[in-house]
Amino acid sequence: MYRMSTEYKLQCQIDELMLQLTKKTSELERLEEENKTLRKDNSNWETFAKMLSVTSQKSEEKNAELKKTITTLESDNRALRHRTKKQKDVEKKLSEANSQWYFFEKLQSDCKKANEAYKYYQGKCETIKVHLDNLREKLIYAEEESVKFRTLLNEVVEKVTGFATKVSEADTDFSYIKGVQTRGQQSRGSRRANIFEQCDLSRGKMDKLDFGYFGVISF
């Protein structure tokens, strides 16, 4: 059993080595192909060197031109820095102006809302004014009806007072004739009949009184 395990491990190692060998062989073949390509390209290096020499000469000429350009650019750069400083000042002022403009727009929006609210409450005030005018008219009418009611009430009081006076007179007469039996009984019956007849007439007038605005009062 141990021998089989060892052989298996060795076989695995051999397989791994064979795999690595295959990879190395492929890489070696690729490197050989690249070497062949480089050898072919190597013949062109002399031509490239001549071209580089010419290019170097042209580069020196261009370098001289570039130095002049750099000098000019440095001068322009100093002027640009000065302009940049001014530009920053302008941007700062512009930012402040934008902030003020934002505040102005907000203030304008608030004013618009306040104006709308003013118009709304102005309409409400007009409506309330109309209601107050209506209430004022009703109050005037109620005062007039109150005067009428007081007048009618005074009339009722006068009628009630008259009725009470008649009842008092009837009681006095009744007490007076109580001692007289025969004549007193006839006189009392006639007297009380007249009194109750008068009371019924008064009550007929007082049963219902129309007080106009305050309605009809029944007794």
mmCIF file of C-alpha atoms in Angstrom:
data_model
loop_
_atom_site.group_PDB
_atom_site.id
_atom_site.type_symbol
_atom_site.label_atom_id
_atom_site.label_comp_id
_atom_site.label_asym_id
_atom_site.label_seq_id
_atom_site.Cartn_x
_atom_site.Cartn_y
_atom_site.Cartn_z
ATOM 1 C CA MET A 1 0.000 0.000 0.000
ATOM 2 C CA TYR A 2 2.796 2.422 0.908
ATOM 3 C CA ARG A 3 4.598 1.520 -2.326
ATOM 4 C CA MET A 4 1.534 2.319 -4.428
ATOM 5 C CA SER A 5 1.159 5.705 -2.714
ATOM 6 C CA THR A 6 4.802 6.523 -3.357
ATOM 7 C CA GLU A 7 4.544 5.515 -7.003
ATOM 8 C CA TYR A 8 1.441 7.666 -7.358
ATOM 9 C CA LYS A 9 3.219 10.685 -5.888
ATOM 10 C CA LEU A 10 6.203 10.119 -8.175
ATOM 11 C CA GLN A 11 3.934 9.823 -11.165
ATOM 12 C CA CYS A 12 2.238 13.105 -10.208
ATOM 13 C CA GLN A 13 5.610 14.817 -9.895
ATOM 14 C CA ILE A 14 6.675 13.424 -13.268
ATOM 15 C CA ASP A 15 3.473 14.681 -14.867
ATOM 16 C CA GLU A 16 4.005 18.128 -13.363
ATOM 17 C CA LEU A 17 7.607 18.234 -14.590
ATOM 18 C CA MET A 18 6.514 17.147 -18.057
ATOM 19 C CA LEU A 19 3.935 19.940 -18.068
ATOM 20 C CA GLN A 20 6.559 22.496 -17.057
ATOM 21 C CA LEU A 21 8.909 21.121 -19.713
ATOM 22 C CA THR A 22 6.214 21.548 -22.331
ATOM 23 C CA LYS A 23 5.661 25.157 -21.238
ATOM 24 C CA LYS A 24 9.391 25.898 -21.277
ATOM 25 C CA THR A 25 9.734 24.317 -24.730
ATOM 26 C CA SER A 26 6.911 26.500 -26.053
ATOM 27 C CA GLU A 27 8.501 29.582 -24.512
ATOM 28 C CA LEU A 28 11.882 28.649 -25.993
ATOM 29 C CA GLU A 29 10.368 28.290 -29.443
ATOM 30 C CA ARG A 30 8.717 31.700 -29.044
ATOM 31 C CA LEU A 31 12.036 33.259 -28.012
ATOM 32 C CA GLU A 32 13.781 31.712 -31.011
ATOM 33 C CA GLU A 33 11.180 33.229 -33.318
ATOM 34 C CA GLU A 34 11.681 36.615 -31.675
ATOM 35 C CA ASN A 35 15.458 36.219 -32.031
ATOM 36 C CA LYS A 36 15.095 35.564 -35.742
ATOM 37 C CA THR A 37 12.939 38.661 -36.073
ATOM 38 C CA LEU A 38 15.475 40.754 -34.153
ATOM 39 C CA ARG A 39 18.290 39.511 -36.366
ATOM 40 C CA LYS A 40 16.359 40.590 -39.414
ATOM 41 C CA ASP A 41 15.703 43.980 -37.865
ATOM 42 C CA ASN A 42 19.328 44.381 -36.785
ATOM 43 C CA SER A 43 20.383 44.990 -40.379
ATOM 44 C CA ASN A 44 18.331 48.166 -40.368
ATOM 45 C CA TRP A 45 20.077 49.703 -37.325
ATOM 46 C CA GLU A 46 22.738 51.442 -39.421
ATOM 47 C CA THR A 47 20.065 53.084 -41.508
ATOM 48 C CA PHE A 48 18.295 54.048 -38.320
ATOM 49 C CA ALA A 49 21.556 55.468 -36.920
ATOM 50 C CA LYS A 50 22.028 57.694 -39.977
ATOM 51 C CA MET A 51 18.450 58.839 -39.743
ATOM 52 C CA LEU A 52 18.957 59.551 -36.051
ATOM 53 C CA SER A 53 22.044 61.637 -36.836
ATOM 54 C CA VAL A 54 20.085 63.759 -39.263
ATOM 55 C CA THR A 55 17.231 63.922 -36.797
ATOM 56 C CA SER A 56 19.648 64.970 -34.037
ATOM 57 C CA GLN A 57 20.932 67.844 -36.161
ATOM 58 C CA LYS A 58 17.421 68.943 -36.881
ATOM 59 C CA SER A 59 16.634 68.584 -33.194
ATOM 60 C CA GLU A 60 19.476 70.936 -32.274
ATOM 61 C CA GLU A 61 18.099 73.487 -34.687
ATOM 62 C CA LYS A 62 14.674 73.019 -33.227
ATOM 63 C CA ASN A 63 16.140 73.305 -29.721
ATOM 64 C CA ALA A 64 17.533 76.713 -30.592
ATOM 65 C CA GLU A 65 14.134 77.743 -31.856
ATOM 66 C CA LEU A 66 12.545 76.274 -28.754
ATOM 67 C CA LYS A 67 14.850 78.299 -26.503
ATOM 68 C CA LYS A 68 13.655 81.457 -28.206
ATOM 69 C CA THR A 69 10.092 80.251 -27.860
ATOM 70 C CA ILE A 70 10.670 79.455 -24.172
ATOM 71 C CA THR A 71 12.005 82.952 -23.575
ATOM 72 C CA THR A 72 8.927 84.376 -25.242
ATOM 73 C CA LEU A 73 6.664 82.040 -23.262
ATOM 74 C CA GLU A 74 8.294 83.021 -19.975
ATOM 75 C CA SER A 75 7.585 86.632 -20.763
ATOM 76 C CA ASP A 76 4.034 85.750 -21.704
ATOM 77 C CA ASN A 77 3.745 83.663 -18.544
ATOM 78 C CA ARG A 78 4.661 86.639 -16.359
ATOM 79 C CA ALA A 79 2.037 88.712 -18.126
ATOM 80 C CA LEU A 80 -0.445 85.849 -17.787
ATOM 81 C CA ARG A 81 0.181 85.594 -14.037
ATOM 82 C CA HIS A 82 -0.572 89.263 -13.714
ATOM 83 C CA ARG A 83 -3.759 88.740 -15.694
ATOM 84 C CA THR A 84 -4.594 85.673 -13.596
ATOM 85 C CA LYS A 85 -4.361 87.742 -10.440
ATOM 86 C CA LYS A 86 -6.732 90.283 -11.935
ATOM 87 C CA GLN A 87 -8.991 87.451 -13.092
ATOM 88 C CA LYS A 88 -9.144 86.048 -9.555
ATOM 89 C CA ASP A 89 -10.127 89.474 -8.255
ATOM 90 C CA VAL A 90 -12.816 89.671 -10.925
ATOM 91 C CA GLU A 91 -14.037 86.141 -10.075
ATOM 92 C CA LYS A 92 -14.197 87.066 -6.389
ATOM 93 C CA LYS A 93 -16.258 90.154 -7.171
ATOM 94 C CA LEU A 94 -18.423 88.088 -9.517
ATOM 95 C CA SER A 95 -18.997 85.515 -6.773
ATOM 96 C CA GLU A 96 -20.034 88.288 -4.380
ATOM 97 C CA ALA A 97 -22.359 89.685 -7.046
ATOM 98 C CA ASN A 98 -23.872 86.207 -7.568
ATOM 99 C CA SER A 99 -24.466 85.893 -3.824
ATOM 100 C CA GLN A 100 -26.163 89.280 -3.760
ATOM 101 C CA TRP A 101 -28.197 88.319 -6.815
ATOM 102 C CA TYR A 102 -29.323 85.094 -5.098
ATOM 103 C CA PHE A 103 -30.338 87.135 -2.046
ATOM 104 C CA PHE A 104 -32.182 89.578 -4.324
ATOM 105 C CA GLU A 105 -34.045 86.724 -6.080
ATOM 106 C CA LYS A 106 -35.024 85.265 -2.696
ATOM 107 C CA LEU A 107 -36.174 88.689 -1.535
ATOM 108 C CA GLN A 108 -38.132 89.130 -4.768
ATOM 109 C CA SER A 109 -39.759 85.711 -4.277
ATOM 110 C CA ASP A 110 -40.661 86.607 -0.676
ATOM 111 C CA CYS A 111 -42.142 89.911 -1.869
ATOM 112 C CA LYS A 112 -44.210 88.050 -4.466
ATOM 113 C CA LYS A 113 -45.509 85.636 -1.823
ATOM 114 C CA ALA A 114 -46.256 88.542 0.528
ATOM 115 C CA ASN A 115 -48.133 90.335 -2.266
ATOM 116 C CA GLU A 116 -50.196 87.206 -2.973
ATOM 117 C CA ALA A 117 -50.932 86.832 0.747
ATOM 118 C CA TYR A 118 -51.912 90.521 0.907
ATOM 119 C CA LYS A 119 -54.323 90.093 -2.010
ATOM 120 C CA TYR A 120 -55.741 86.932 -0.397
ATOM 121 C CA TYR A 121 -56.330 88.609 2.973
ATOM 122 C CA GLN A 122 -57.619 91.723 1.227
ATOM 123 C CA GLY A 123 -60.286 89.535 -0.378
ATOM 124 C CA LYS A 124 -61.014 88.015 3.025
ATOM 125 C CA CYS A 125 -61.332 91.519 4.503
ATOM 126 C CA GLU A 126 -63.786 92.479 1.771
ATOM 127 C CA THR A 127 -65.841 89.366 2.546
ATOM 128 C CA ILE A 128 -65.746 90.131 6.280
ATOM 129 C CA LYS A 129 -66.754 93.725 5.534
ATOM 130 C CA VAL A 130 -69.796 92.470 3.604
ATOM 131 C CA HIS A 131 -70.686 90.173 6.529
ATOM 132 C CA LEU A 132 -70.301 93.077 8.953
ATOM 133 C CA ASP A 133 -72.570 95.235 6.809
ATOM 134 C CA ASN A 134 -75.166 92.448 6.797
ATOM 135 C CA LEU A 135 -74.852 92.045 10.570
ATOM 136 C CA ARG A 136 -75.145 95.812 11.008
ATOM 137 C CA GLU A 137 -78.367 95.812 8.984
ATOM 138 C CA LYS A 138 -79.689 92.890 11.030
ATOM 139 C CA LEU A 139 -78.742 94.702 14.246
ATOM 140 C CA ILE A 140 -80.599 97.837 13.132
ATOM 141 C CA TYR A 141 -83.600 95.692 12.235
ATOM 142 C CA ALA A 142 -83.375 93.899 15.600
ATOM 143 C CA GLU A 143 -83.256 97.240 17.429
ATOM 144 C CA GLU A 144 -86.363 98.385 15.571
ATOM 145 C CA GLU A 145 -88.112 95.113 16.417
ATOM 146 C CA SER A 146 -86.940 95.480 20.024
ATOM 147 C CA VAL A 147 -88.649 98.871 20.205
ATOM 148 C CA LYS A 148 -91.807 97.272 18.834
ATOM 149 C CA PHE A 149 -91.453 94.470 21.365
ATOM 150 C CA ARG A 150 -91.114 96.942 24.250
ATOM 151 C CA THR A 151 -94.210 98.790 23.029
ATOM 152 C CA LEU A 152 -96.202 95.552 22.854
ATOM 153 C CA LEU A 153 -94.835 94.497 26.234
ATOM 154 C CA ASN A 154 -95.986 97.774 27.763
ATOM 155 C CA GLU A 155 -99.421 97.165 26.291
ATOM 156 C CA VAL A 156 -99.426 93.665 27.793
ATOM 157 C CA VAL A 157 -98.374 95.063 31.174
ATOM 158 C CA GLU A 158 -101.175 97.615 31.016
ATOM 159 C CA LYS A 159 -103.685 94.881 30.166
ATOM 160 C CA VAL A 160 -102.387 92.618 32.946
ATOM 161 C CA THR A 161 -102.510 95.539 35.398
ATOM 162 C CA GLY A 162 -106.095 96.278 34.387
ATOM 163 C CA PHE A 163 -106.978 92.625 34.765
ATOM 164 C CA ALA A 164 -105.411 92.510 38.232
ATOM 165 C CA THR A 165 -107.345 95.648 39.220
ATOM 166 C CA LYS A 166 -110.600 94.074 38.105
ATOM 167 C CA VAL A 167 -109.809 90.876 40.021
ATOM 168 C CA SER A 168 -109.051 92.940 43.138
ATOM 169 C CA GLU A 169 -112.334 94.817 42.789
ATOM 170 C CA ALA A 170 -114.137 91.509 42.343
ATOM 171 C CA ASP A 171 -112.572 90.112 45.523
ATOM 172 C CA THR A 172 -113.575 93.272 47.417
ATOM 173 C CA ASP A 173 -117.142 93.033 46.193
ATOM 174 C CA PHE A 174 -117.220 89.328 46.970
ATOM 175 C CA SER A 175 -116.134 89.979 50.559
ATOM 176 C CA TYR A 176 -118.706 92.741 50.908
ATOM 177 C CA ILE A 177 -121.665 90.699 49.754
ATOM 178 C CA LYS A 178 -120.615 87.531 51.549
ATOM 179 C CA GLY A 179 -122.662 88.525 54.664
ATOM 180 C CA VAL A 180 -125.834 88.951 52.665
ATOM 181 C CA GLN A 181 -127.195 85.485 51.926
ATOM 182 C CA THR A 182 -130.040 85.686 49.426
ATOM 183 C CA ARG A 183 -129.408 88.992 47.756
ATOM 184 C CA GLY A 184 -125.698 88.546 48.199
ATOM 185 C CA GLN A 185 -125.770 85.176 46.394
ATOM 186 C CA GLN A 186 -127.616 86.611 43.391
ATOM 187 C CA SER A 187 -125.425 89.680 43.281
ATOM 188 C CA ARG A 188 -122.287 87.573 43.659
ATOM 189 C CA GLY A 189 -123.257 85.232 40.856
ATOM 190 C CA SER A 190 -124.018 88.113 38.552
ATOM 191 C CA ARG A 191 -120.855 89.985 39.555
ATOM 192 C CA ARG A 192 -118.531 87.010 39.150
ATOM 193 C CA ALA A 193 -120.111 86.162 35.797
ATOM 194 C CA ASN A 194 -119.387 89.687 34.591
ATOM 195 C CA ILE A 195 -115.818 89.518 35.917
ATOM 196 C CA PHE A 196 -115.076 86.169 34.250
ATOM 197 C CA GLU A 197 -116.654 87.409 31.049
ATOM 198 C CA GLN A 198 -114.309 90.411 31.119
ATOM 199 C CA CYS A 199 -111.356 88.097 31.912
ATOM 200 C CA ASP A 200 -112.220 85.886 28.967
ATOM 201 C CA LEU A 201 -112.405 88.920 26.689
ATOM 202 C CA SER A 202 -109.040 90.159 27.956
ATOM 203 C CA ARG A 203 -107.529 86.712 27.650
ATOM 204 C CA GLY A 204 -108.852 86.448 24.137
ATOM 205 C CA LYS A 205 -106.898 89.570 23.292
ATOM 206 C CA MET A 206 -103.813 88.381 25.202
ATOM 207 C CA ASP A 207 -103.692 84.734 24.108
ATOM 208 C CA LYS A 208 -101.382 85.455 21.177
ATOM 209 C CA LEU A 209 -99.275 88.529 20.519
ATOM 210 C CA ASP A 210 -97.231 88.920 17.346
ATOM 211 C CA PHE A 211 -93.878 90.548 18.171
ATOM 212 C CA GLY A 212 -92.608 90.689 14.593
ATOM 213 C CA TYR A 213 -88.881 89.831 14.517
ATOM 214 C CA PHE A 214 -89.165 87.860 17.807
ATOM 215 C CA GLY A 215 -92.111 85.722 16.644
ATOM 216 C CA VAL A 216 -95.498 85.016 18.201
ATOM 217 C CA ILE A 217 -95.780 84.683 21.996
ATOM 218 C CA SER A 218 -98.723 82.649 23.370
ATOM 219 C CA PHE A 219 -100.114 83.011 26.872
#
